Short mmCIF file of C-alpha atoms and ligand atoms in Angstrom, two decimals:
data_model
loop_
_atom_site.label_atom_id
_atom_site.label_comp_id
_atom_site.label_asym_id
_atom_site.label_seq_id
_atom_site.Cartn_x
_atom_site.Cartn_y
_atom_site.Cartn_z
CA UNK A 870 -21.46 11.31 -40.61
CA UNK A 871 -24.37 9.12 -41.47
CA UNK A 872 -24.11 9.45 -45.19
CA UNK A 873 -20.42 8.58 -45.38
CA UNK A 874 -19.28 5.49 -47.21
CA UNK A 875 -17.65 3.86 -44.23
CA UNK A 876 -20.66 3.66 -41.96
CA UNK A 877 -22.94 2.31 -44.63
CA UNK A 878 -20.33 -0.15 -45.75
CA UNK A 879 -20.51 -2.05 -42.50
CA UNK A 880 -24.20 -2.63 -42.88
CA UNK A 881 -24.23 -4.01 -46.39
CA UNK A 882 -22.64 -7.34 -47.22
CA UNK A 883 -19.27 -7.24 -48.92
CA UNK A 884 -20.02 -9.56 -51.82
CA UNK A 885 -23.34 -7.86 -52.45
CA UNK A 886 -21.65 -4.48 -52.72
CA UNK A 887 -19.04 -5.82 -55.09
CA UNK A 888 -21.61 -7.50 -57.30
CA UNK A 889 -23.81 -4.42 -57.42
CA UNK A 890 -20.89 -2.12 -58.15
CA UNK A 891 -19.76 -4.35 -60.98
CA UNK A 892 -23.25 -4.36 -62.44
CA UNK A 893 -23.50 -0.60 -62.08
CA UNK A 894 -20.17 0.12 -63.72
CA UNK A 895 -20.81 -2.28 -66.58
CA UNK A 896 -24.16 -0.68 -67.45
CA UNK A 897 -22.98 2.84 -66.97
CA UNK A 898 -19.87 2.35 -69.09
CA UNK A 899 -21.62 0.67 -72.00
CA UNK A 900 -24.43 3.24 -71.93
CA UNK A 901 -21.95 6.09 -72.08
CA UNK A 902 -19.93 4.35 -74.79
CA UNK A 903 -23.01 4.29 -77.06
CA UNK A 904 -23.37 8.06 -76.99
CA UNK A 905 -22.00 9.84 -80.07
CA UNK A 906 -18.50 11.28 -80.04
CA UNK A 907 -18.37 14.99 -79.36
CA UNK A 908 -16.20 17.59 -77.68
CA UNK A 909 -16.41 17.90 -73.94
CA UNK A 910 -18.53 20.76 -72.63
CA UNK A 911 -18.11 22.51 -69.31
CA UNK A 912 -21.61 21.32 -68.33
CA UNK A 913 -20.50 17.70 -68.69
CA UNK A 914 -18.67 18.03 -65.41
CA UNK A 915 -21.88 18.66 -63.49
CA UNK A 916 -23.92 15.81 -64.94
CA UNK A 917 -24.96 12.99 -62.62
CA UNK A 918 -26.64 10.00 -64.23
CA UNK A 919 -28.73 7.64 -62.11
CA UNK A 920 -29.70 4.10 -63.08
CA UNK A 921 -32.16 2.05 -61.02
CA UNK A 922 -31.51 -1.66 -60.64
CA UNK A 923 -34.69 -3.36 -59.39
CA UNK A 924 -34.18 -6.97 -58.32
CA UNK A 925 -36.64 -8.21 -60.94
CA UNK A 926 -34.77 -6.40 -63.67
CA UNK A 927 -35.81 -3.20 -65.44
CA UNK A 928 -36.11 -1.97 -69.01
CA UNK A 929 -32.40 -2.07 -69.58
CA UNK A 930 -31.09 -3.65 -66.39
CA UNK A 931 -30.88 -7.36 -65.60
CA UNK A 932 -32.63 -9.21 -62.80
CA UNK A 933 -30.26 -9.88 -59.90
CA UNK A 934 -30.10 -11.42 -56.45
CA UNK A 935 -28.86 -8.31 -54.62
CA UNK A 936 -31.14 -5.80 -52.93
CA UNK A 937 -32.46 -3.21 -55.37
CA UNK A 938 -30.18 -0.22 -55.69
CA UNK A 939 -29.51 3.02 -57.53
CA UNK A 940 -26.20 3.59 -59.21
CA UNK A 941 -25.04 7.11 -59.89
CA UNK A 942 -22.31 7.99 -62.35
CA UNK A 943 -20.75 11.41 -61.99
CA UNK A 944 -19.70 13.30 -65.11
CA UNK A 945 -19.98 10.21 -67.37
CA UNK A 946 -18.96 12.02 -70.57
CA UNK A 947 -16.03 13.73 -68.89
CA UNK A 948 -14.69 10.47 -67.50
CA UNK A 949 -15.20 8.78 -70.85
CA UNK A 950 -12.99 11.47 -72.30
CA UNK A 951 -10.35 11.04 -69.57
CA UNK A 952 -10.26 7.31 -70.02
CA UNK A 953 -9.74 7.82 -73.75
CA UNK A 954 -6.92 10.21 -72.94
CA UNK A 955 -5.18 7.32 -71.23
CA UNK A 956 -6.00 4.89 -74.01
CA UNK A 957 -8.56 2.95 -71.99
CA UNK A 958 -11.38 1.60 -74.17
CA UNK A 959 -14.88 1.12 -72.69
CA UNK A 960 -14.49 -2.64 -73.18
CA UNK A 961 -11.15 -2.83 -71.41
CA UNK A 962 -12.42 -0.67 -68.59
CA UNK A 963 -15.60 -2.65 -68.04
CA UNK A 964 -13.98 -6.05 -68.37
CA UNK A 965 -11.12 -5.13 -66.06
CA UNK A 966 -13.54 -3.93 -63.39
CA UNK A 967 -16.44 -6.29 -63.90
CA UNK A 968 -15.37 -9.61 -65.42
CA UNK A 969 -13.44 -10.90 -62.47
CA UNK A 970 -14.37 -10.15 -58.88
CA UNK A 971 -12.72 -7.17 -57.22
CA UNK A 972 -10.48 -8.10 -54.30
CA UNK A 973 -10.48 -6.07 -51.12
CA UNK A 974 -7.00 -4.67 -50.37
CA UNK A 975 -5.92 -5.78 -46.96
CA UNK A 976 -3.96 -2.73 -46.00
CA UNK A 977 -6.05 0.43 -46.09
CA UNK A 978 -5.37 3.78 -44.44
CA UNK A 979 -6.68 5.06 -41.16
CA UNK A 980 -9.63 6.98 -42.58
CA UNK A 981 -11.81 3.89 -42.82
CA UNK A 982 -11.94 3.92 -46.61
CA UNK A 983 -12.17 0.52 -48.23
CA UNK A 984 -9.94 -0.31 -51.17
CA UNK A 985 -10.60 -2.85 -53.87
CA UNK A 986 -8.25 -3.89 -56.63
CA UNK A 987 -9.04 -5.41 -60.01
CA UNK A 988 -7.73 -8.87 -60.67
CA UNK A 989 -5.46 -7.65 -63.47
CA UNK A 990 -3.83 -5.14 -61.08
CA UNK A 991 -4.90 -2.23 -63.27
CA UNK A 992 -7.35 -0.25 -61.13
CA UNK A 993 -7.97 0.52 -57.49
CA UNK A 994 -11.46 1.38 -56.26
CA UNK A 995 -11.56 3.50 -53.12
CA UNK A 996 -14.62 4.42 -51.09
CA UNK A 997 -14.56 8.15 -50.38
CA UNK A 998 -16.50 10.52 -48.19
CA UNK A 999 -19.20 12.86 -49.38
CA UNK A 1000 -16.90 15.87 -48.99
CA UNK A 1001 -14.13 14.21 -50.96
CA UNK A 1002 -16.46 13.25 -53.81
CA UNK A 1003 -17.82 16.79 -53.91
CA UNK A 1004 -14.36 18.23 -53.96
CA UNK A 1005 -13.31 15.94 -56.80
CA UNK A 1006 -16.29 17.08 -58.86
CA UNK A 1007 -15.27 20.65 -58.29
CA UNK A 1008 -11.68 19.85 -59.10
CA UNK A 1009 -12.27 17.88 -62.28
CA UNK A 1010 -12.17 20.60 -64.97
CA UNK A 1011 -8.97 22.21 -63.73
CA UNK A 1012 -7.37 18.95 -62.77
CA UNK A 1013 -7.91 17.40 -66.13
CA UNK A 1014 -6.80 20.53 -67.88
CA UNK A 1015 -3.47 19.70 -66.28
CA UNK A 1016 -3.55 16.03 -67.25
CA UNK A 1017 -4.51 17.01 -70.77
CA UNK A 1018 -1.52 19.29 -71.07
CA UNK A 1019 0.73 16.75 -69.53
CA UNK A 1020 -0.32 13.15 -68.97
CA UNK A 1021 3.17 12.40 -67.60
CA UNK A 1022 2.52 13.00 -63.97
CA UNK A 1023 2.54 11.25 -60.63
CA UNK A 1024 -0.83 12.76 -59.73
CA UNK A 1025 -3.48 10.10 -59.24
CA UNK A 1026 -5.46 9.38 -62.36
CA UNK A 1027 -9.14 9.12 -61.68
CA UNK A 1028 -11.14 7.17 -64.22
CA UNK A 1029 -14.60 7.16 -62.68
CA UNK A 1030 -16.65 8.47 -59.76
CA UNK A 1031 -19.78 6.62 -58.73
CA UNK A 1032 -22.28 6.33 -55.92
CA UNK A 1033 -23.94 3.08 -54.95
CA UNK A 1034 -27.22 3.76 -53.13
CA UNK A 1035 -29.01 1.03 -51.29
CA UNK A 1036 -31.50 1.18 -48.43
CA UNK A 1037 -30.83 4.87 -47.80
CA UNK A 1038 -27.06 4.38 -47.69
CA UNK A 1039 -24.60 6.01 -50.04
CA UNK A 1040 -21.26 4.52 -50.91
CA UNK A 1041 -19.14 6.77 -53.08
CA UNK A 1042 -16.48 5.14 -55.17
CA UNK A 1043 -13.46 6.40 -56.98
CA UNK A 1044 -11.74 4.35 -59.68
CA UNK A 1045 -8.06 5.19 -60.08
CA UNK A 1046 -4.83 3.74 -61.38
CA UNK A 1047 -3.18 1.09 -59.25
CA UNK A 1048 0.37 1.98 -58.29
CA UNK A 1049 1.63 -1.19 -56.65
CA UNK A 1050 1.77 -4.49 -58.51
CA UNK A 1051 0.41 -7.24 -56.29
CA UNK A 1052 1.92 -10.26 -58.04
CA UNK A 1053 5.45 -9.50 -56.95
CA UNK A 1054 6.61 -8.97 -53.42
CA UNK A 1055 6.67 -5.33 -52.36
CA UNK A 1056 9.36 -5.61 -49.70
CA UNK A 1057 8.79 -2.18 -48.21
CA UNK A 1058 5.91 0.23 -48.56
CA UNK A 1059 6.12 3.84 -47.45
CA UNK A 1060 3.54 6.58 -47.20
CA UNK A 1061 5.66 9.75 -47.15
CA UNK A 1062 4.51 13.28 -46.36
CA UNK A 1063 7.70 15.06 -45.47
CA UNK A 1064 6.54 15.59 -41.91
CA UNK A 1065 8.01 13.99 -38.82
CA UNK A 1066 5.09 14.62 -36.50
CA UNK A 1067 3.54 11.24 -35.62
CA UNK A 1068 4.99 9.83 -38.79
CA UNK A 1069 5.96 6.43 -37.47
CA UNK A 1070 4.02 3.24 -38.08
CA UNK A 1071 2.37 1.86 -34.95
CA UNK A 1072 3.52 -1.44 -33.42
CA UNK A 1073 0.23 -2.90 -34.53
CA UNK A 1074 0.84 -1.78 -38.11
CA UNK A 1075 4.35 -3.20 -38.09
CA UNK A 1076 3.02 -6.62 -37.20
CA UNK A 1077 0.95 -6.73 -40.38
CA UNK A 1078 2.14 -8.33 -43.58
CA UNK A 1079 3.34 -5.51 -45.80
CA UNK A 1080 2.90 -2.72 -43.25
CA UNK A 1081 2.42 0.90 -44.35
CA UNK A 1082 5.57 2.57 -43.08
CA UNK A 1083 6.00 6.32 -42.71
CA UNK A 1084 8.56 9.11 -42.84
CA UNK A 1085 10.38 8.30 -39.61
CA UNK A 1086 10.49 4.62 -40.49
CA UNK A 1087 12.00 5.54 -43.82
CA UNK A 1088 14.70 7.63 -42.18
CA UNK A 1089 15.51 4.70 -39.85
CA UNK A 1090 15.58 2.17 -42.63
CA UNK A 1091 17.29 4.30 -45.28
CA UNK A 1092 19.25 7.01 -43.47
CA UNK A 1093 21.17 7.71 -46.66
CA UNK A 1094 18.10 7.61 -48.89
CA UNK A 1095 17.59 5.70 -52.13
CA UNK A 1096 20.04 6.04 -54.98
CA UNK A 1097 18.91 6.78 -58.52
CA UNK A 1098 20.77 7.47 -61.70
CA UNK A 1099 21.17 11.17 -62.29
CA UNK A 1100 18.76 11.49 -65.24
CA UNK A 1101 16.11 9.38 -63.57
CA UNK A 1102 16.43 11.30 -60.34
CA UNK A 1103 16.18 14.65 -62.14
CA UNK A 1104 13.09 13.50 -64.03
CA UNK A 1105 11.46 12.26 -60.84
CA UNK A 1106 12.13 15.44 -58.90
CA UNK A 1107 11.00 17.60 -61.82
CA UNK A 1108 7.74 15.70 -62.01
CA UNK A 1109 7.18 15.99 -58.27
CA UNK A 1110 7.83 19.71 -58.39
CA UNK A 1111 5.36 20.21 -61.19
CA UNK A 1112 2.74 18.04 -59.50
CA UNK A 1113 3.13 19.76 -56.14
CA UNK A 1114 2.64 23.12 -57.86
CA UNK A 1115 -0.70 21.87 -59.21
CA UNK A 1116 -1.75 20.56 -55.81
CA UNK A 1117 -0.77 23.79 -54.13
CA UNK A 1118 -2.76 25.78 -56.69
CA UNK A 1119 -5.84 23.83 -55.61
CA UNK A 1120 -4.97 24.40 -51.92
CA UNK A 1121 -4.63 20.67 -51.51
CA UNK A 1122 -2.57 19.18 -48.73
CA UNK A 1123 -2.09 16.06 -46.65
CA UNK A 1124 -1.30 14.06 -49.76
CA UNK A 1125 1.41 11.41 -49.66
CA UNK A 1126 3.96 9.90 -51.94
CA UNK A 1127 3.38 6.18 -51.97
CA UNK A 1128 6.67 4.35 -52.44
CA UNK A 1129 6.69 0.60 -52.97
CA UNK A 1130 10.10 -1.04 -53.04
CA UNK A 1131 10.72 -4.34 -54.76
CA UNK A 1132 14.21 -5.54 -53.88
CA UNK A 1133 15.46 -7.56 -56.85
CA UNK A 1134 18.40 -9.08 -55.02
CA UNK A 1135 16.28 -10.10 -52.08
CA UNK A 1136 13.67 -11.53 -54.44
CA UNK A 1137 16.34 -13.59 -56.17
CA UNK A 1138 17.46 -14.99 -52.82
CA UNK A 1139 13.87 -15.74 -51.83
CA UNK A 1140 13.35 -17.55 -55.12
CA UNK A 1141 16.50 -19.54 -54.53
CA UNK A 1142 15.38 -20.49 -51.04
CA UNK A 1143 11.99 -21.50 -52.36
CA UNK A 1144 13.38 -23.78 -55.00
CA UNK A 1145 15.76 -25.29 -52.48
CA UNK A 1146 12.81 -25.96 -50.25
CA UNK A 1147 10.86 -27.37 -53.16
CA UNK A 1148 13.74 -29.66 -54.08
CA UNK A 1149 14.01 -30.80 -50.49
CA UNK A 1150 10.34 -31.60 -50.19
CA UNK A 1151 10.49 -33.41 -53.52
CA UNK A 1152 13.30 -35.62 -52.30
CA UNK A 1153 11.37 -36.25 -49.16
CA UNK A 1154 8.31 -37.09 -51.20
CA UNK A 1155 10.28 -39.53 -53.30
CA UNK A 1156 11.52 -41.15 -50.15
CA UNK A 1157 7.85 -41.51 -49.20
CA UNK A 1158 8.35 -39.00 -46.45
CA UNK A 1159 6.45 -35.99 -47.63
CA UNK A 1160 5.37 -33.51 -44.98
CA UNK A 1161 2.18 -31.51 -45.28
CA UNK A 1162 4.06 -28.31 -44.80
CA UNK A 1163 6.68 -28.70 -47.47
CA UNK A 1164 4.08 -29.73 -49.97
CA UNK A 1165 1.77 -26.87 -49.25
CA UNK A 1166 4.21 -24.04 -49.46
CA UNK A 1167 5.67 -25.21 -52.72
CA UNK A 1168 2.41 -25.71 -54.55
CA UNK A 1169 1.06 -22.44 -53.23
CA UNK A 1170 4.03 -20.56 -54.57
CA UNK A 1171 4.11 -22.16 -57.97
CA UNK A 1172 0.40 -22.02 -58.60
CA UNK A 1173 0.06 -18.36 -57.72
CA UNK A 1174 2.98 -17.77 -60.00
CA UNK A 1175 1.41 -19.60 -62.88
CA UNK A 1176 -2.06 -18.20 -62.61
CA UNK A 1177 -0.74 -14.68 -62.74
CA UNK A 1178 2.06 -14.89 -65.21
CA UNK A 1179 -0.35 -14.09 -68.02
CA UNK A 1180 -1.29 -10.71 -66.63
CA UNK A 1181 2.33 -9.96 -65.82
CA UNK A 1182 3.33 -10.21 -69.44
CA UNK A 1183 0.51 -8.17 -70.78
CA UNK A 1184 1.01 -4.47 -71.35
CA UNK A 1185 -0.98 -2.28 -69.04
CA UNK A 1186 -4.36 -1.09 -70.26
CA UNK A 1187 -3.79 2.53 -69.42
CA UNK A 1188 -1.06 4.57 -71.03
CA UNK A 1189 1.40 6.64 -68.99
CA UNK A 1190 0.58 4.64 -65.91
CA UNK A 1191 3.84 3.08 -64.79
CA UNK A 1192 6.24 4.99 -62.57
CA UNK A 1193 8.81 5.32 -65.35
CA UNK A 1194 6.22 6.61 -67.80
CA UNK A 1195 4.88 9.02 -65.20
CA UNK A 1196 8.21 10.71 -64.74
CA UNK A 1197 8.98 10.76 -68.43
CA UNK A 1198 12.12 8.70 -68.15
CA UNK A 1199 12.54 5.76 -70.45
CA UNK A 1200 15.86 4.21 -69.65
CA UNK A 1201 15.58 0.85 -67.95
CA UNK A 1202 19.12 0.50 -66.74
CA UNK A 1203 18.58 -2.41 -64.38
CA UNK A 1204 19.27 -5.60 -66.24
CA UNK A 1205 16.17 -7.68 -65.82
CA UNK A 1206 16.89 -10.75 -67.90
CA UNK A 1207 16.69 -13.27 -65.11
CA UNK A 1208 13.78 -11.45 -63.53
CA UNK A 1209 11.43 -11.28 -66.44
CA UNK A 1210 8.41 -11.94 -64.26
CA UNK A 1211 8.86 -8.46 -62.84
CA UNK A 1212 6.38 -5.90 -64.15
CA UNK A 1213 7.65 -3.17 -66.40
CA UNK A 1214 7.93 0.40 -65.38
CA UNK A 1215 9.43 0.34 -61.90
CA UNK A 1216 12.07 3.00 -61.33
CA UNK A 1217 15.49 1.38 -60.96
CA UNK A 1218 17.37 2.35 -57.82
CA UNK A 1219 19.75 1.03 -55.21
CA UNK A 1220 19.79 1.06 -51.45
CA UNK A 1221 22.93 1.92 -49.50
CA UNK A 1222 23.94 -1.76 -49.49
CA UNK A 1223 24.04 -1.62 -53.27
CA UNK A 1224 21.07 -3.93 -53.69
CA UNK A 1225 19.06 -3.43 -56.86
CA UNK A 1226 15.60 -2.03 -56.30
CA UNK A 1227 12.56 -1.21 -58.37
CA UNK A 1228 10.49 1.68 -57.05
CA UNK A 1229 6.76 2.01 -57.66
CA UNK A 1230 5.68 5.53 -56.80
CA UNK A 1231 2.76 7.90 -57.08
CA UNK A 1232 0.96 10.68 -55.25
CA UNK A 1233 -2.12 9.57 -53.36
CA UNK A 1234 -4.94 10.87 -51.19
CA UNK A 1235 -5.25 14.31 -52.77
CA UNK A 1236 -8.88 15.04 -51.92
CA UNK A 1237 -8.13 16.88 -48.72
CA UNK A 1238 -8.41 20.58 -49.29
CA UNK A 1239 -7.20 23.12 -46.79
CA UNK A 1240 -10.63 24.65 -46.15
CA UNK A 1241 -12.07 21.23 -45.38
CA UNK A 1242 -9.55 20.16 -42.81
CA UNK A 1243 -11.39 18.50 -40.01
CA UNK A 1244 -8.96 17.15 -37.45
CA UNK A 1245 -8.39 20.53 -35.83
CA UNK A 1246 -6.59 19.31 -32.79
CA UNK A 1247 -4.09 17.39 -34.81
CA UNK A 1248 -3.68 20.32 -37.15
CA UNK A 1249 -2.89 22.68 -34.34
CA UNK A 1250 -0.37 20.36 -32.70
CA UNK A 1251 1.21 19.62 -36.03
CA UNK A 1252 1.42 23.32 -36.84
CA UNK A 1253 3.21 24.05 -33.60
CA UNK A 1254 5.43 21.04 -33.99
CA UNK A 1255 6.31 21.84 -37.57
CA UNK A 1256 6.75 25.52 -36.79
CA UNK A 1257 4.14 26.43 -39.34
CA UNK A 1258 2.17 29.05 -37.50
CA UNK A 1259 0.94 31.04 -40.50
CA UNK A 1260 -1.91 28.82 -41.50
CA UNK A 1261 -2.95 30.73 -44.63
CA UNK A 1262 0.20 29.52 -46.23
CA UNK A 1263 -0.30 25.92 -45.29
CA UNK A 1264 -0.78 24.40 -48.74
CA UNK A 1265 2.37 26.12 -49.94
CA UNK A 1266 4.24 25.22 -46.79
CA UNK A 1267 3.09 21.63 -47.13
CA UNK A 1268 4.26 21.38 -50.74
CA UNK A 1269 7.62 22.95 -49.96
CA UNK A 1270 8.33 20.70 -46.99
CA UNK A 1271 7.18 17.69 -48.99
CA UNK A 1272 9.56 18.48 -51.85
CA UNK A 1273 12.47 19.26 -49.57
CA UNK A 1274 12.05 15.92 -47.87
CA UNK A 1275 11.95 14.03 -51.18
CA UNK A 1276 14.98 15.89 -52.44
CA UNK A 1277 17.12 15.77 -49.31
CA UNK A 1278 16.09 12.54 -47.64
CA UNK A 1279 14.57 10.16 -50.11
CA UNK A 1280 15.90 10.38 -53.66
CA UNK A 1281 19.65 10.75 -54.10
CA UNK A 1282 21.72 10.83 -57.25
CA UNK A 1283 24.50 8.46 -58.06
CA UNK A 1284 26.88 9.55 -60.76
CA UNK A 1285 27.83 6.26 -62.39
CA UNK A 1286 25.18 4.38 -64.38
CA UNK A 1287 23.60 1.54 -62.40
CA UNK A 1288 24.38 -0.96 -65.11
CA UNK A 1289 28.10 -0.78 -64.51
CA UNK A 1290 28.18 -0.78 -60.76
CA UNK A 1291 29.01 -4.16 -59.30
CA UNK A 1292 26.06 -6.44 -58.84
CA UNK A 1293 25.93 -8.84 -56.02
CA UNK A 1294 24.82 -12.22 -57.27
CA UNK A 1295 24.81 -15.17 -54.92
P1 ATP B 2382 -5.87 8.40 -44.53
O1 ATP B 2382 -6.80 9.50 -44.92
O2 ATP B 2382 -6.09 7.85 -43.17
O3 ATP B 2382 -4.43 8.71 -44.79
P2 ATP B 2382 -7.06 6.92 -46.73
O4 ATP B 2382 -8.12 5.96 -46.36
O5 ATP B 2382 -7.46 8.20 -47.36
O6 ATP B 2382 -6.14 7.13 -45.48
P3 ATP B 2382 -4.92 6.59 -48.64
O7 ATP B 2382 -3.98 7.44 -47.89
O8 ATP B 2382 -5.48 7.11 -49.91
O9 ATP B 2382 -6.11 6.10 -47.70
O10 ATP B 2382 -4.25 5.18 -48.96
C1 ATP B 2382 -4.02 4.22 -47.96
C2 ATP B 2382 -3.16 3.11 -48.52
O11 ATP B 2382 -3.82 2.47 -49.60
C3 ATP B 2382 -1.85 3.60 -49.09
O12 ATP B 2382 -0.83 3.66 -48.12
C4 ATP B 2382 -1.55 2.56 -50.16
O13 ATP B 2382 -0.87 1.45 -49.63
C5 ATP B 2382 -2.91 2.14 -50.63
N1 ATP B 2382 -3.23 2.87 -51.86
C6 ATP B 2382 -3.88 4.05 -51.96
N2 ATP B 2382 -4.01 4.45 -53.24
C7 ATP B 2382 -3.41 3.51 -53.99
C8 ATP B 2382 -3.18 3.33 -55.41
N3 ATP B 2382 -3.61 4.22 -56.30
N4 ATP B 2382 -2.53 2.23 -55.80
C9 ATP B 2382 -2.09 1.32 -54.91
N5 ATP B 2382 -2.26 1.42 -53.58
C10 ATP B 2382 -2.91 2.48 -53.11
CA1 CA B 2383 -3.41 9.32 -46.60
CA1 CA B 2384 -7.55 10.40 -46.80
#
């Protein structure tokens, strides 16, 4: 697997990759933006554009300190069209991805892919394997036919596919919508597949900050599921059903529903504790008794708060990108007035304790097609374990089990509107 992103990644410096990618995306985007408007043609999906970035600078490329590299853009005109579909202008796209350094996400999956996030929380960049990039290219026309008909979907929105080539290495990159805001605390994060086979986070994973929990962990933590208002729940399930039908039609499986939970009541308590701590350390300071620790934690909290509050207020660049927009529900029944630093668009819900939650959800990791399944041993064991012996039907079986799990275990309806149910305030 020499040509896969992961292997090459380890041999090229992190900051050099980021810088080169930013340069590549900026030039590719502005070049494509200059081309005249026209309708999309089927051939546009097959186009691959390559730009060479010599260190001394080229005709249209700047001189730079990184090693020379090639930057490939797949289906530039098609992606320009898709970005426009989601209201993303070339300027917004390029400045979001290239003006401030991408941050590496600390909590990637097991496949070895690297994730980067833009500073404004808008986009996630994922390194993908050759097979996955190829499959996406193949998928694009049909996939975007679906998005075109209905942009309200939880399917991942892909806004660009690139390949950074340097010293014989290829790193393929996918730009997609970010699902989880990073400037508020995501108290729990689940990657749900509707399977129970090996679907428990490892001890090692659990020790991490913000671990990726799985189906069995969810059932432990929320045996009764999460409670949504009836209309919201119906909209969510309807969207999932429609999306799973699309995935099944492409014989895609192994995808997950990413569920990030922000607990508003817990956040309020944390805020309270923080300000108590801050007040305490202030009194201590005034008494000439300030401790390093008290000082540090307070300033860290308030400064990160301040530096980000600007982007929190701003509307998102891409349309239809929040969870609420994705499921075509527009009620915001959780009263947010004393939590206005919370990003818009989370799906209001409650846990069984009655605590107010905001859910950030979306389907992820959809580039695994049935015919490409590699981990045969795992597949076989999982098939036996799940009682799915008829493998031809796997994509359909997968979708059905996935939906059943979401419907029966995860998202439950409550009858009364959330607004009127009693709220615990300290
Ligand atoms: P594997 O194939 O081992 O499951 P992977 O490398 O393909 O893993 P994903 O399953 O796509 O990775 O995602 C891993 C984690 O990265 C997710 O659990 C999630 O926390 C985060 N992540 C993925 N996509 C997004 C996204 N669009 N927005 C926010 N976070 C994301
Ligand atoms: Ca995955
Ligand atoms: Ca994967």
